[in-house]
């Protein structure tokens, strides 16, 4: 999942405790090394979900006709916004 954490105090400067820069892939660090867990990310704003082609074909597009594949992302046609991005 992709979170916008710019409003969280410990991320306002674009880095977290001088160890992590915003925009980095931090899943492993959060799940395995952080003194907190993923629930703290819920304080940020969820902006997207990264998925693989297999996940995309098997679940997202087949379950909702208002979604379409466009430019490496799944768009929700109702709001004309990308709701997830595709990893190859």
GROMACS .gro file of C-alpha atoms in nm:
model
   88
    1UNK     CA    1   0.000   0.000   0.000
    2UNK     CA    2   0.112   0.355  -0.064
    3UNK     CA    3   0.062   0.610   0.210
    4UNK     CA    4   0.106   0.986   0.213
    5UNK     CA    5   0.261   1.052   0.553
    6UNK     CA    6   0.370   1.412   0.496
    7UNK     CA    7   0.135   1.537   0.769
    8UNK     CA    8   0.274   1.302   1.034
    9UNK     CA    9   0.515   1.478   1.269
   10UNK     CA   10   0.798   1.229   1.225
   11UNK     CA   11   0.785   1.259   0.843
   12UNK     CA   12   0.736   1.633   0.790
   13UNK     CA   13   1.097   1.696   0.691
   14UNK     CA   14   1.082   1.424   0.424
   15UNK     CA   15   1.266   1.169   0.632
   16UNK     CA   16   1.190   0.958   0.936
   17UNK     CA   17   1.430   0.990   1.227
   18UNK     CA   18   1.716   1.057   0.986
   19UNK     CA   19   1.703   0.695   0.866
   20UNK     CA   20   1.441   0.672   0.591
   21UNK     CA   21   1.362   0.911   0.305
   22UNK     CA   22   1.007   0.958   0.186
   23UNK     CA   23   0.933   0.768  -0.133
   24UNK     CA   24   1.143   0.465  -0.038
   25UNK     CA   25   1.011   0.109  -0.026
   26UNK     CA   26   0.998   0.046   0.348
   27UNK     CA   27   0.781  -0.264   0.384
   28UNK     CA   28   1.058  -0.483   0.524
   29UNK     CA   29   1.179  -0.216   0.767
   30UNK     CA   30   0.829  -0.156   0.899
   31UNK     CA   31   0.733  -0.523   0.925
   32UNK     CA   32   1.061  -0.663   1.058
   33UNK     CA   33   1.268  -0.388   1.217
   34UNK     CA   34   1.047  -0.100   1.332
   35UNK     CA   35   0.950  -0.073   1.701
   36UNK     CA   36   0.594  -0.011   1.580
   37UNK     CA   37   0.380  -0.201   1.330
   38UNK     CA   38   0.190  -0.124   1.011
   39UNK     CA   39  -0.108   0.014   1.203
   40UNK     CA   40   0.072   0.346   1.246
   41UNK     CA   41   0.054   0.400   0.871
   42UNK     CA   42  -0.321   0.427   0.911
   43UNK     CA   43  -0.258   0.775   1.048
   44UNK     CA   44  -0.143   0.874   0.699
   45UNK     CA   45  -0.354   0.896   0.387
   46UNK     CA   46  -0.384   0.585   0.169
   47UNK     CA   47  -0.308   0.697  -0.186
   48UNK     CA   48  -0.275   0.368  -0.370
   49UNK     CA   49  -0.206  -0.002  -0.377
   50UNK     CA   50   0.073  -0.171  -0.571
   51UNK     CA   51  -0.023  -0.504  -0.723
   52UNK     CA   52   0.126  -0.764  -0.957
   53UNK     CA   53  -0.025  -0.850  -1.296
   54UNK     CA   54  -0.146  -1.184  -1.157
   55UNK     CA   55  -0.328  -1.021  -0.867
   56UNK     CA   56  -0.472  -0.759  -1.096
   57UNK     CA   57  -0.614  -1.003  -1.350
   58UNK     CA   58  -0.745  -1.241  -1.089
   59UNK     CA   59  -0.922  -1.004  -0.858
   60UNK     CA   60  -0.952  -0.633  -0.915
   61UNK     CA   61  -1.068  -0.603  -1.276
   62UNK     CA   62  -1.288  -0.912  -1.270
   63UNK     CA   63  -1.490  -0.790  -0.974
   64UNK     CA   64  -1.582  -0.436  -1.072
   65UNK     CA   65  -1.691  -0.309  -1.413
   66UNK     CA   66  -1.612   0.050  -1.319
   67UNK     CA   67  -1.238  -0.029  -1.316
   68UNK     CA   68  -1.014  -0.025  -1.622
   69UNK     CA   69  -0.647  -0.090  -1.691
   70UNK     CA   70  -0.476   0.225  -1.820
   71UNK     CA   71  -0.112   0.339  -1.830
   72UNK     CA   72   0.018   0.086  -1.576
   73UNK     CA   73  -0.258   0.154  -1.327
   74UNK     CA   74  -0.613   0.054  -1.246
   75UNK     CA   75  -0.846   0.350  -1.281
   76UNK     CA   76  -1.186   0.386  -1.124
   77UNK     CA   77  -1.397   0.532  -1.406
   78UNK     CA   78  -1.648   0.676  -1.159
   79UNK     CA   79  -1.392   0.915  -1.009
   80UNK     CA   80  -1.136   0.915  -1.294
   81UNK     CA   81  -0.851   0.835  -1.057
   82UNK     CA   82  -0.594   0.561  -1.029
   83UNK     CA   83  -0.673   0.332  -0.738
   84UNK     CA   84  -0.372   0.102  -0.770
   85UNK     CA   85  -0.047   0.079  -0.962
   86UNK     CA   86   0.096  -0.229  -1.129
   87UNK     CA   87   0.434  -0.385  -1.058
   88UNK     CA   88   0.571  -0.608  -1.335
   0.00000   0.00000   0.00000
